[in-house]
Structures are given as structure tokens and as C-alpha cells.
Tab-separated table of N, CA and C in Angstrom:
chain	number	residue	atom	x	y	z
A	1	MET	N	4.711	2.085	57.808
A	1	MET	CA	4.904	1.429	56.549
A	1	MET	C	4.215	2.254	55.437
A	2	SER	N	4.926	2.496	54.381
A	2	SER	CA	4.377	3.295	53.274
A	2	SER	C	3.411	2.496	52.446
A	3	THR	N	2.332	3.145	52.021
A	3	THR	CA	1.363	2.480	51.122
A	3	THR	C	1.504	2.995	49.698
A	4	ALA	N	2.499	3.856	49.465
A	4	ALA	CA	2.706	4.374	48.125
A	4	ALA	C	3.283	3.306	47.215
A	5	PHE	N	2.751	3.281	46.044
A	5	PHE	CA	3.241	2.313	45.044
A	5	PHE	C	4.294	2.966	44.166
A	6	PRO	N	5.222	2.177	43.685
A	6	PRO	CA	6.215	2.792	42.781
A	6	PRO	C	5.550	3.169	41.466
A	7	PRO	N	6.167	4.099	40.728
A	7	PRO	CA	5.543	4.518	39.457
A	7	PRO	C	5.443	3.339	38.499
A	8	ILE	N	4.437	3.370	37.701
A	8	ILE	CA	4.266	2.332	36.666
A	8	ILE	C	4.759	2.923	35.342
A	9	ILE	N	5.749	2.217	34.759
A	9	ILE	CA	6.280	2.623	33.487
A	9	ILE	C	6.210	1.392	32.540
A	10	ASP	N	5.491	1.577	31.476
A	10	ASP	CA	5.362	0.496	30.460
A	10	ASP	C	6.465	0.726	29.413
A	11	ALA	N	7.478	-0.112	29.404
A	11	ALA	CA	8.608	0.062	28.512
A	11	ALA	C	8.398	-0.572	27.146
A	12	ASP	N	7.233	-1.193	26.910
A	12	ASP	CA	6.986	-1.858	25.627
A	12	ASP	C	5.525	-1.755	25.246
A	13	GLY	N	5.026	-0.500	25.135
A	13	GLY	CA	3.686	-0.316	24.626
A	13	GLY	C	3.661	-0.337	23.133
A	14	HIS	N	2.495	-0.577	22.563
A	14	HIS	CA	2.402	-0.600	21.088
A	14	HIS	C	1.225	0.191	20.632
A	15	ILE	N	1.383	0.790	19.461
A	15	ILE	CA	0.286	1.521	18.825
A	15	ILE	C	-0.049	0.853	17.539
A	16	PHE	N	-1.178	1.147	16.965
A	16	PHE	CA	-1.544	0.652	15.660
A	16	PHE	C	-1.482	1.801	14.678
A	17	GLU	N	-0.725	1.653	13.627
A	17	GLU	CA	-0.468	2.667	12.671
A	17	GLU	C	-1.716	3.046	11.905
A	18	ASP	N	-1.872	4.317	11.611
A	18	ASP	CA	-2.923	4.846	10.743
A	18	ASP	C	-2.258	5.045	9.382
A	19	ASN	N	-2.372	4.066	8.525
A	19	ASN	CA	-1.680	4.102	7.235
A	19	ASN	C	-2.043	5.301	6.414
A	20	ASN	N	-3.316	5.690	6.381
A	20	ASN	CA	-3.734	6.830	5.574
A	20	ASN	C	-3.116	8.109	6.107
A	21	ALA	N	-3.054	8.285	7.400
A	21	ALA	CA	-2.452	9.493	8.014
A	21	ALA	C	-0.950	9.519	7.739
A	22	ILE	N	-0.283	8.358	7.770
A	22	ILE	CA	1.138	8.331	7.481
A	22	ILE	C	1.416	8.637	6.018
A	23	TYR	N	0.631	8.058	5.104
A	23	TYR	CA	0.786	8.377	3.691
A	23	TYR	C	0.607	9.863	3.434
A	24	ALA	N	-0.283	10.506	4.141
A	24	ALA	CA	-0.502	11.941	3.945
A	24	ALA	C	0.732	12.766	4.270
A	25	LEU	N	1.627	12.230	5.075
A	25	LEU	CA	2.816	12.939	5.489
A	25	LEU	C	4.055	12.571	4.673
A	26	ILE	N	3.925	11.591	3.818
A	26	ILE	CA	5.066	11.183	2.929
A	26	ILE	C	5.236	12.232	1.831
A	27	PRO	N	6.450	12.712	1.582
A	27	PRO	CA	6.672	13.717	0.574
A	27	PRO	C	6.620	13.112	-0.839
A	28	GLU	N	6.414	14.016	-1.801
A	28	GLU	CA	6.526	13.631	-3.203
A	28	GLU	C	8.003	13.264	-3.463
A	29	PRO	N	8.303	12.389	-4.354
A	29	PRO	CA	7.450	11.752	-5.305
A	29	PRO	C	6.853	10.422	-4.756
A	30	TYR	N	6.989	10.175	-3.483
A	30	TYR	CA	6.571	8.899	-2.906
A	30	TYR	C	5.159	8.866	-2.352
A	31	LYS	N	4.535	10.015	-2.201
A	31	LYS	CA	3.232	10.119	-1.540
A	31	LYS	C	2.188	9.169	-2.087
A	32	ASN	N	2.175	8.900	-3.348
A	32	ASN	CA	1.115	8.081	-3.956
A	32	ASN	C	1.632	6.694	-4.397
A	33	GLU	N	2.526	6.133	-3.591
A	33	GLU	CA	3.126	4.832	-3.934
A	33	GLU	C	2.152	3.646	-3.683
A	34	ARG	N	1.157	3.833	-2.840
A	34	ARG	CA	0.352	2.663	-2.464
A	34	ARG	C	-0.583	2.291	-3.585
A	35	GLN	N	-1.030	1.080	-3.569
A	35	GLN	CA	-1.932	0.563	-4.612
A	35	GLN	C	-3.403	0.695	-4.185
A	36	VAL	N	-3.646	0.563	-2.859
A	36	VAL	CA	-5.021	0.628	-2.368
A	36	VAL	C	-5.064	1.468	-1.103
A	37	VAL	N	-6.191	2.167	-0.931
A	37	VAL	CA	-6.362	2.971	0.268
A	37	VAL	C	-6.282	2.069	1.498
A	38	GLY	N	-5.558	2.502	2.500
A	38	GLY	CA	-5.415	1.721	3.700
A	38	GLY	C	-4.182	0.778	3.699
A	39	GLN	N	-3.578	0.593	2.527
A	39	GLN	CA	-2.409	-0.282	2.410
A	39	GLN	C	-1.280	0.221	3.303
A	40	SER	N	-0.614	-0.674	3.955
A	40	SER	CA	0.516	-0.317	4.843
A	40	SER	C	1.708	0.146	4.010
A	41	PRO	N	2.410	1.179	4.474
A	41	PRO	CA	3.638	1.580	3.766
A	41	PRO	C	4.812	0.713	4.171
A	42	PHE	N	4.571	-0.249	5.042
A	42	PHE	CA	5.656	-1.080	5.596
A	42	PHE	C	5.469	-2.533	5.153
A	43	PRO	N	6.561	-3.256	4.883
A	43	PRO	CA	6.429	-4.688	4.555
A	43	PRO	C	6.095	-5.500	5.790
A	44	GLN	N	5.625	-6.705	5.609
A	44	GLN	CA	5.301	-7.584	6.705
A	44	GLN	C	6.603	-7.980	7.435
A	45	LEU	N	6.529	-8.073	8.743
A	45	LEU	CA	7.688	-8.486	9.510
A	45	LEU	C	8.031	-9.926	9.222
A	46	ASP	N	7.014	-10.794	9.166
A	46	ASP	CA	7.194	-12.199	8.896
A	46	ASP	C	5.835	-12.800	8.563
A	47	HIS	N	5.797	-14.095	8.334
A	47	HIS	CA	4.546	-14.742	7.958
A	47	HIS	C	3.550	-14.899	9.133
A	48	LEU	N	3.954	-14.542	10.332
A	48	LEU	CA	3.086	-14.668	11.509
A	48	LEU	C	2.252	-13.418	11.779
A	49	HIS	N	2.601	-12.321	11.160
A	49	HIS	CA	1.928	-11.052	11.466
A	49	HIS	C	1.028	-10.553	10.353
A	50	LEU	N	0.494	-11.438	9.575
A	50	LEU	CA	-0.411	-11.058	8.483
A	50	LEU	C	-1.813	-10.805	9.066
A	51	PRO	N	-2.413	-9.706	8.720
A	51	PRO	CA	-3.802	-9.475	9.149
A	51	PRO	C	-4.748	-10.345	8.329
A	52	VAL	N	-5.231	-11.412	8.908
A	52	VAL	CA	-6.093	-12.368	8.187
A	52	VAL	C	-7.451	-12.450	8.860
A	53	GLY	N	-8.501	-12.217	8.080
A	53	GLY	CA	-9.865	-12.426	8.564
A	53	GLY	C	-10.226	-11.567	9.756
A	54	LYS	N	-11.194	-12.080	10.531
A	54	LYS	CA	-11.669	-11.339	11.692
A	54	LYS	C	-10.702	-11.448	12.875
A	55	THR	N	-10.716	-10.444	13.732
A	55	THR	CA	-9.915	-10.468	14.933
A	55	THR	C	-10.516	-11.461	15.886
A	56	PRO	N	-9.788	-12.458	16.368
A	56	PRO	CA	-10.327	-13.438	17.290
A	56	PRO	C	-10.685	-12.822	18.635
A	57	PRO	N	-11.639	-13.400	19.369
A	57	PRO	CA	-11.966	-12.903	20.683
A	57	PRO	C	-10.737	-12.836	21.606
A	58	GLY	N	-10.614	-11.767	22.340
A	58	GLY	CA	-9.490	-11.615	23.252
A	58	GLY	C	-8.231	-11.047	22.631
A	59	ALA	N	-8.245	-10.898	21.282
A	59	ALA	CA	-7.054	-10.350	20.615
A	59	ALA	C	-7.037	-8.814	20.763
A	60	PHE	N	-5.925	-8.213	20.384
A	60	PHE	CA	-5.833	-6.745	20.432
A	60	PHE	C	-6.913	-6.151	19.593
A	61	ASP	N	-7.457	-5.058	20.068
A	61	ASP	CA	-8.496	-4.334	19.346
A	61	ASP	C	-7.796	-3.288	18.453
A	62	LEU	N	-7.770	-3.561	17.130
A	62	LEU	CA	-7.084	-2.668	16.189
A	62	LEU	C	-7.737	-1.288	16.078
A	63	SER	N	-8.890	-1.110	16.671
A	63	SER	CA	-9.524	0.199	16.573
A	63	SER	C	-9.095	1.131	17.699
A	64	VAL	N	-8.229	0.662	18.623
A	64	VAL	CA	-7.796	1.498	19.740
A	64	VAL	C	-6.911	2.643	19.185
A	65	LYS	N	-7.272	3.854	19.454
A	65	LYS	CA	-6.534	5.028	18.972
A	65	LYS	C	-5.907	5.775	20.153
A	66	ALA	N	-5.250	6.857	19.842
A	66	ALA	CA	-4.511	7.651	20.839
A	66	ALA	C	-5.361	8.067	22.058
A	67	PRO	N	-6.555	8.565	21.880
A	67	PRO	CA	-7.303	8.974	23.087
A	67	PRO	C	-7.597	7.811	24.016
A	68	GLU	N	-7.927	6.663	23.511
A	68	GLU	CA	-8.170	5.475	24.334
A	68	GLU	C	-6.893	5.020	25.050
A	69	TRP	N	-5.763	5.056	24.354
A	69	TRP	CA	-4.497	4.655	24.918
A	69	TRP	C	-4.153	5.584	26.092
A	70	LYS	N	-4.294	6.875	25.870
A	70	LYS	CA	-3.971	7.876	26.913
A	70	LYS	C	-4.896	7.738	28.097
A	71	GLN	N	-6.175	7.468	27.843
A	71	GLN	CA	-7.141	7.302	28.922
A	71	GLN	C	-6.838	6.022	29.732
A	72	PHE	N	-6.478	4.971	29.025
A	72	PHE	CA	-6.126	3.730	29.702
A	72	PHE	C	-4.927	3.969	30.624
A	73	ALA	N	-3.913	4.645	30.128
A	73	ALA	CA	-2.722	4.935	30.960
A	73	ALA	C	-3.147	5.722	32.209
A	74	LYS	N	-3.998	6.685	32.049
A	74	LYS	CA	-4.450	7.500	33.192
A	74	LYS	C	-5.255	6.605	34.155
A	75	ASP	N	-6.151	5.796	33.647
A	75	ASP	CA	-7.035	4.966	34.483
A	75	ASP	C	-6.244	3.981	35.349
A	76	VAL	N	-5.187	3.395	34.782
A	76	VAL	CA	-4.437	2.410	35.554
A	76	VAL	C	-3.172	2.944	36.215
A	77	GLY	N	-2.939	4.219	36.057
A	77	GLY	CA	-1.838	4.854	36.772
A	77	GLY	C	-0.495	4.723	36.082
A	78	ILE	N	-0.468	4.552	34.792
A	78	ILE	CA	0.795	4.478	34.051
A	78	ILE	C	1.353	5.884	33.967
A	79	GLN	N	2.526	6.099	34.545
A	79	GLN	CA	3.124	7.426	34.453
A	79	GLN	C	3.735	7.704	33.076
A	80	ALA	N	4.263	6.678	32.469
A	80	ALA	CA	4.884	6.817	31.143
A	80	ALA	C	4.872	5.426	30.465
A	81	ALA	N	4.744	5.500	29.129
A	81	ALA	CA	4.813	4.288	28.351
A	81	ALA	C	5.572	4.619	27.094
A	82	VAL	N	6.581	3.794	26.792
A	82	VAL	CA	7.289	3.962	25.526
A	82	VAL	C	6.546	3.141	24.492
A	83	VAL	N	6.076	3.814	23.440
A	83	VAL	CA	5.254	3.124	22.432
A	83	VAL	C	6.038	2.859	21.178
A	84	TYR	N	5.866	1.636	20.714
A	84	TYR	CA	6.542	1.133	19.512
A	84	TYR	C	5.505	0.830	18.440
A	85	PRO	N	5.930	0.706	17.186
A	85	PRO	CA	5.023	0.330	16.127
A	85	PRO	C	4.540	-1.113	16.278
A	86	THR	N	3.528	-1.446	15.527
A	86	THR	CA	3.079	-2.813	15.490
A	86	THR	C	3.373	-3.369	14.099
A	87	PHE	N	2.596	-2.960	13.090
A	87	PHE	CA	2.821	-3.450	11.748
A	87	PHE	C	4.086	-2.856	11.132
A	88	ALA	N	4.485	-1.684	11.603
A	88	ALA	CA	5.738	-1.060	11.063
A	88	ALA	C	6.986	-1.692	11.613
A	89	LEU	N	6.854	-2.702	12.478
A	89	LEU	CA	8.069	-3.383	12.967
A	89	LEU	C	8.916	-3.967	11.827
A	90	GLY	N	8.279	-4.173	10.693
A	90	GLY	CA	8.975	-4.741	9.534
A	90	GLY	C	9.701	-3.713	8.705
A	91	TYR	N	9.859	-2.508	9.184
A	91	TYR	CA	10.456	-1.460	8.324
A	91	TYR	C	11.915	-1.762	7.923
A	92	GLY	N	12.601	-2.609	8.634
A	92	GLY	CA	13.953	-2.988	8.204
A	92	GLY	C	13.993	-3.779	6.919
A	93	ARG	N	12.827	-4.294	6.537
A	93	ARG	CA	12.725	-5.096	5.355
A	93	ARG	C	12.393	-4.254	4.077
A	94	ILE	N	12.359	-2.927	4.268
A	94	ILE	CA	12.136	-2.056	3.106
A	94	ILE	C	13.444	-2.115	2.259
A	95	PRO	N	13.342	-2.570	1.009
A	95	PRO	CA	14.553	-2.735	0.197
A	95	PRO	C	15.091	-1.423	-0.376
A	96	ASN	N	14.235	-0.424	-0.575
A	96	ASN	CA	14.659	0.812	-1.224
A	96	ASN	C	14.990	1.850	-0.162
A	97	PRO	N	16.274	2.257	-0.065
A	97	PRO	CA	16.648	3.250	0.927
A	97	PRO	C	15.931	4.597	0.763
A	98	ASN	N	15.549	4.961	-0.460
A	98	ASN	CA	14.802	6.218	-0.610
A	98	ASN	C	13.387	6.138	-0.040
A	99	TRP	N	12.763	4.963	-0.229
A	99	TRP	CA	11.445	4.777	0.360
A	99	TRP	C	11.543	4.797	1.885
A	100	ALA	N	12.529	4.111	2.420
A	100	ALA	CA	12.733	4.122	3.896
A	100	ALA	C	12.945	5.545	4.415
A	101	ALA	N	13.748	6.322	3.702
A	101	ALA	CA	14.015	7.702	4.093
A	101	ALA	C	12.787	8.591	3.919
A	102	ALA	N	11.794	8.178	3.186
A	102	ALA	CA	10.550	8.979	3.027
A	102	ALA	C	9.510	8.554	4.103
A	103	VAL	N	9.394	7.235	4.315
A	103	VAL	CA	8.335	6.750	5.187
A	103	VAL	C	8.681	6.868	6.695
A	104	CYS	N	9.952	6.709	7.073
A	104	CYS	CA	10.312	6.794	8.477
A	104	CYS	C	10.007	8.186	9.071
A	105	PRO	N	10.436	9.259	8.420
A	105	PRO	CA	10.094	10.594	8.950
A	105	PRO	C	8.559	10.847	8.980
A	106	ALA	N	7.846	10.344	8.003
A	106	ALA	CA	6.377	10.487	7.987
A	106	ALA	C	5.793	9.770	9.181
A	107	TYR	N	6.250	8.544	9.457
A	107	TYR	CA	5.766	7.794	10.630
A	107	TYR	C	6.101	8.556	11.904
A	108	ASN	N	7.303	9.052	12.008
A	108	ASN	CA	7.728	9.771	13.257
A	108	ASN	C	6.871	11.034	13.496
A	109	THR	N	6.673	11.790	12.439
A	109	THR	CA	5.837	12.981	12.580
A	109	THR	C	4.407	12.618	13.009
A	110	TRP	N	3.847	11.580	12.366
A	110	TRP	CA	2.509	11.120	12.718
A	110	TRP	C	2.470	10.673	14.162
A	111	LEU	N	3.461	9.867	14.606
A	111	LEU	CA	3.509	9.349	15.950
A	111	LEU	C	3.569	10.500	16.969
A	112	ALA	N	4.435	11.469	16.741
A	112	ALA	CA	4.609	12.598	17.641
A	112	ALA	C	3.330	13.403	17.726
A	113	ARG	N	2.699	13.705	16.615
A	113	ARG	CA	1.474	14.489	16.608
A	113	ARG	C	0.274	13.770	17.224
A	114	THR	N	0.207	12.457	17.023
A	114	THR	CA	-0.974	11.704	17.441
A	114	THR	C	-0.876	11.176	18.845
A	115	TYR	N	0.241	10.615	19.200
A	115	TYR	CA	0.386	9.928	20.494
A	115	TYR	C	1.257	10.632	21.524
A	116	CYS	N	2.224	11.394	21.090
A	116	CYS	CA	3.286	11.872	21.984
A	116	CYS	C	3.252	13.382	22.161
A	117	THR	N	2.075	13.907	22.308
A	117	THR	CA	1.948	15.340	22.544
A	117	THR	C	2.508	15.667	23.938
A	118	PRO	N	2.843	16.927	24.192
A	118	PRO	CA	3.515	17.262	25.458
A	118	PRO	C	2.718	16.845	26.708
A	119	ASP	N	1.402	16.789	26.663
A	119	ASP	CA	0.619	16.397	27.851
A	119	ASP	C	0.387	14.873	27.941
A	120	SER	N	0.982	14.111	27.037
A	120	SER	CA	0.744	12.705	26.991
A	120	SER	C	1.779	11.898	27.805
A	121	PRO	N	1.315	10.813	28.450
A	121	PRO	CA	2.239	9.934	29.141
A	121	PRO	C	2.991	9.021	28.159
A	122	LEU	N	2.611	9.045	26.868
A	122	LEU	CA	3.183	8.172	25.873
A	122	LEU	C	4.434	8.790	25.277
A	123	LYS	N	5.497	8.009	25.240
A	123	LYS	CA	6.797	8.446	24.722
A	123	LYS	C	7.103	7.572	23.507
A	124	GLY	N	7.434	8.235	22.410
A	124	GLY	CA	7.576	7.526	21.169
A	124	GLY	C	8.920	6.976	20.836
A	125	ALA	N	8.933	5.811	20.178
A	125	ALA	CA	10.160	5.216	19.624
A	125	ALA	C	10.130	5.488	18.136
A	126	ALA	N	11.115	6.261	17.692
A	126	ALA	CA	11.226	6.625	16.293
A	126	ALA	C	11.638	5.465	15.410
A	127	LEU	N	11.303	5.537	14.140
A	127	LEU	CA	11.830	4.637	13.126
A	127	LEU	C	12.850	5.470	12.352
A	128	ILE	N	14.045	4.923	12.183
A	128	ILE	CA	15.069	5.636	11.433
A	128	ILE	C	15.485	4.791	10.257
A	129	PRO	N	15.704	5.387	9.094
A	129	PRO	CA	15.979	4.590	7.845
A	129	PRO	C	17.386	3.986	7.864
A	130	MET	N	17.489	2.885	8.559
A	130	MET	CA	18.782	2.189	8.721
A	130	MET	C	19.369	1.734	7.387
A	131	GLN	N	18.566	1.724	6.330
A	131	GLN	CA	19.048	1.320	5.004
A	131	GLN	C	20.065	2.352	4.502
A	132	ASP	N	20.072	3.552	5.101
A	132	ASP	CA	21.020	4.597	4.746
A	132	ASP	C	21.459	5.248	6.081
A	133	PRO	N	22.553	4.775	6.660
A	133	PRO	CA	22.928	5.204	8.028
A	133	PRO	C	23.097	6.728	8.184
A	134	LYS	N	23.587	7.428	7.168
A	134	LYS	CA	23.709	8.870	7.306
A	134	LYS	C	22.364	9.547	7.455
A	135	ARG	N	21.398	9.101	6.643
A	135	ARG	CA	20.049	9.676	6.766
A	135	ARG	C	19.410	9.211	8.069
A	136	ALA	N	19.743	7.977	8.517
A	136	ALA	CA	19.184	7.488	9.788
A	136	ALA	C	19.689	8.307	10.954
A	137	ALA	N	20.950	8.689	10.936
A	137	ALA	CA	21.506	9.558	12.007
A	137	ALA	C	20.822	10.914	12.000
A	138	ALA	N	20.600	11.451	10.840
A	138	ALA	CA	19.929	12.764	10.718
A	138	ALA	C	18.464	12.667	11.199
A	139	GLU	N	17.784	11.567	10.818
A	139	GLU	CA	16.380	11.415	11.290
A	139	GLU	C	16.316	11.164	12.771
A	140	LEU	N	17.255	10.469	13.324
A	140	LEU	CA	17.309	10.269	14.792
A	140	LEU	C	17.406	11.624	15.467
A	141	ARG	N	18.305	12.453	15.022
A	141	ARG	CA	18.472	13.788	15.590
A	141	ARG	C	17.169	14.572	15.517
A	142	ARG	N	16.513	14.590	14.326
A	142	ARG	CA	15.269	15.301	14.163
A	142	ARG	C	14.168	14.737	15.043
A	143	ALA	N	14.051	13.432	15.117
A	143	ALA	CA	12.997	12.782	15.900
A	143	ALA	C	13.093	13.173	17.379
A	144	VAL	N	14.319	13.219	17.877
A	144	VAL	CA	14.517	13.535	19.306
A	144	VAL	C	14.427	15.041	19.575
A	145	THR	N	15.165	15.846	18.769
A	145	THR	CA	15.271	17.276	19.079
A	145	THR	C	14.047	18.093	18.659
A	146	GLU	N	13.445	17.714	17.508
A	146	GLU	CA	12.308	18.465	16.994
A	146	GLU	C	10.958	17.852	17.412
A	147	LEU	N	10.866	16.517	17.393
A	147	LEU	CA	9.611	15.870	17.638
A	147	LEU	C	9.418	15.433	19.099
A	148	GLY	N	10.517	15.352	19.852
A	148	GLY	CA	10.410	14.947	21.274
A	148	GLY	C	10.302	13.451	21.481
A	149	LEU	N	10.613	12.648	20.472
A	149	LEU	CA	10.605	11.189	20.651
A	149	LEU	C	11.764	10.804	21.515
A	150	THR	N	11.693	9.718	22.249
A	150	THR	CA	12.667	9.424	23.318
A	150	THR	C	13.625	8.289	23.030
A	151	THR	N	13.440	7.580	21.953
A	151	THR	CA	14.326	6.491	21.593
A	151	THR	C	14.083	6.213	20.105
A	152	ALA	N	14.827	5.259	19.558
A	152	ALA	CA	14.568	4.777	18.219
A	152	ALA	C	14.594	3.260	18.250
A	153	MET	N	13.812	2.686	17.385
A	153	MET	CA	13.746	1.254	17.285
A	153	MET	C	14.550	0.795	16.085
A	154	LEU	N	15.538	-0.032	16.351
A	154	LEU	CA	16.362	-0.609	15.290
A	154	LEU	C	15.721	-1.917	14.833
A	155	PRO	N	15.647	-2.129	13.526
A	155	PRO	CA	15.012	-3.356	13.020
A	155	PRO	C	15.852	-4.583	13.322
A	156	SER	N	15.185	-5.666	13.666
A	156	SER	CA	15.890	-6.914	13.973
A	156	SER	C	16.141	-7.756	12.734
A	157	THR	N	15.451	-7.452	11.626
A	157	THR	CA	15.652	-8.201	10.398
A	157	THR	C	15.606	-7.269	9.211
A	158	GLY	N	16.200	-7.769	8.121
A	158	GLY	CA	16.039	-7.105	6.834
A	158	GLY	C	17.207	-6.268	6.385
A	159	LEU	N	18.089	-5.840	7.282
A	159	LEU	CA	19.167	-4.972	6.862
A	159	LEU	C	20.248	-5.782	6.161
A	160	ARG	N	21.017	-5.102	5.297
A	160	ARG	CA	22.061	-5.849	4.583
A	160	ARG	C	23.318	-6.081	5.421
A	161	HIS	N	23.485	-5.262	6.478
A	161	HIS	CA	24.648	-5.442	7.384
A	161	HIS	C	24.143	-5.611	8.811
A	162	TYR	N	25.009	-6.151	9.631
A	162	TYR	CA	24.704	-6.309	11.052
A	162	TYR	C	24.591	-4.927	11.709
A	163	LEU	N	23.849	-4.879	12.802
A	163	LEU	CA	23.661	-3.601	13.530
A	163	LEU	C	25.010	-3.071	14.040
A	164	GLY	N	25.939	-3.966	14.347
A	164	GLY	CA	27.239	-3.557	14.842
A	164	GLY	C	28.219	-3.137	13.767
A	165	ASP	N	27.835	-3.203	12.531
A	165	ASP	CA	28.728	-2.852	11.424
A	165	ASP	C	29.141	-1.417	11.543
A	166	GLU	N	30.362	-1.114	11.139
A	166	GLU	CA	30.943	0.211	11.231
A	166	GLU	C	30.119	1.275	10.485
A	167	GLU	N	29.414	0.888	9.424
A	167	GLU	CA	28.604	1.857	8.705
A	167	GLU	C	27.496	2.460	9.596
A	168	ASN	N	27.114	1.747	10.672
A	168	ASN	CA	26.032	2.250	11.533
A	168	ASN	C	26.573	3.085	12.696
A	169	TRP	N	27.856	3.193	12.843
A	169	TRP	CA	28.391	3.942	13.985
A	169	TRP	C	27.944	5.405	14.061
A	170	PRO	N	27.715	6.081	12.911
A	170	PRO	CA	27.206	7.493	13.055
A	170	PRO	C	25.882	7.567	13.812
A	171	ILE	N	25.089	6.531	13.662
A	171	ILE	CA	23.789	6.480	14.378
A	171	ILE	C	24.033	6.395	15.886
A	172	TYR	N	24.927	5.533	16.269
A	172	TYR	CA	25.251	5.344	17.682
A	172	TYR	C	25.906	6.579	18.285
A	173	GLU	N	26.688	7.286	17.470
A	173	GLU	CA	27.296	8.527	17.930
A	173	GLU	C	26.250	9.589	18.229
A	174	VAL	N	25.237	9.688	17.363
A	174	VAL	CA	24.133	10.634	17.610
A	174	VAL	C	23.355	10.238	18.854
A	175	ALA	N	23.030	8.978	18.987
A	175	ALA	CA	22.278	8.468	20.180
A	175	ALA	C	23.091	8.798	21.451
A	176	ASN	N	24.405	8.582	21.410
A	176	ASN	CA	25.245	8.866	22.555
A	176	ASN	C	25.233	10.362	22.871
A	177	GLU	N	25.389	11.163	21.827
A	177	GLU	CA	25.382	12.630	21.974
A	177	GLU	C	24.073	13.122	22.595
A	178	LEU	N	22.957	12.525	22.148
A	178	LEU	CA	21.637	12.928	22.655
A	178	LEU	C	21.243	12.253	23.945
A	179	ASN	N	22.113	11.304	24.397
A	179	ASN	CA	21.913	10.575	25.623
A	179	ASN	C	20.570	9.826	25.628
A	180	ILE	N	20.325	9.089	24.554
A	180	ILE	CA	19.089	8.324	24.467
A	180	ILE	C	19.417	6.864	24.177
A	181	PRO	N	18.544	5.940	24.637
A	181	PRO	CA	18.738	4.547	24.361
A	181	PRO	C	18.250	4.186	22.958
A	182	LEU	N	18.696	3.092	22.436
A	182	LEU	CA	18.179	2.535	21.212
A	182	LEU	C	17.649	1.155	21.527
A	183	ALA	N	16.565	0.785	20.892
A	183	ALA	CA	15.923	-0.504	21.157
A	183	ALA	C	15.917	-1.343	19.896
A	184	VAL	N	15.944	-2.658	20.109
A	184	VAL	CA	15.882	-3.627	18.974
A	184	VAL	C	14.625	-4.438	19.175
């Protein structure tokens, strides 16, 4: 009888965004859009995800960064983990397509550099600016072919059209061509 365990793959890991590092990667003229240092470049997903007061005992530790995540994966034997945003889950609620097209690539570059280095078990889920499907398709291609991210996360709320709308088909064509899954 074999005592080998099957590989552990976490298909729904989460990271905490470093807002200052993401803003540093946003191109002009959008780089200085925030009002206060540390402000998120992403809108709130809903009224349940507001950072209010102190973190309660037993809640996620928002100070966990990439080295701790990678060490945790090694310590418990996680071979791979697909990591998704936490506060950036609300990116579908960005009303300005130009802002979405500026912040999504900045997030993806930050994610790839910080969490998804070649030696990392962490595999990144890109954010693509679904507010402009042509730019979303181009960013999906860049995120996968240049940054090595393994999927993209489609927003569940906020878009003006349904995910199945024909205007989004170019995104699905790129995902099919690259042979990658998309997550909602």
C-alpha cells in the first residue's frame, strides 16, 4: 500500500494588495489619482468588504506578504496555489474604462514580480479591464505570455454587459488560443 499523498493544489488562494506598489506601476496621467497614501486603486466589492477598525482575532492577517505565503506553501506541502486578489475583487465596478486599463496591467505586473516569480509555487490570476474588451484581450495575452500568469479573473459585478455578451468574445478567443481557464 502506497503512503504517498496526492499533490496539494490550492485553487483559490488570496493575496493582499500593496496599494502603494501598484500605484507606482500605474502610468501617467493616472499615476497620481489617489487622494491619500495607501488608498486602494480599486472600488469596494460590496458593503461587506469594508476595512473597518481593528482586525478581529482569528481573521486574516493583512500583514502577510509574499515571503510568508511562499514559506507557508512550502511548510504544508502545497505544490501550487492560484492566487486571486482580495480588495481588488471589486475591479469590475471601476466605471472609467481608461482607469481600468491603467490599473489592471499595474496590478498584474506587481503580482507577477511579487508573488509569481519562476521559483514560486504561487500562480497568478490576472485582472483584465473588462470595461474595454479589446484592451482586456490584449492585457490577457500580455499577462500570460509576458508575465507568466496562469488565468484571469472575470468580475462578477459591475460590468455594463453580461459576461456572455458578444462584445466579450475576443477575450474568450484569446483564452482559448492560450489554452488557459478563466475564473469568475
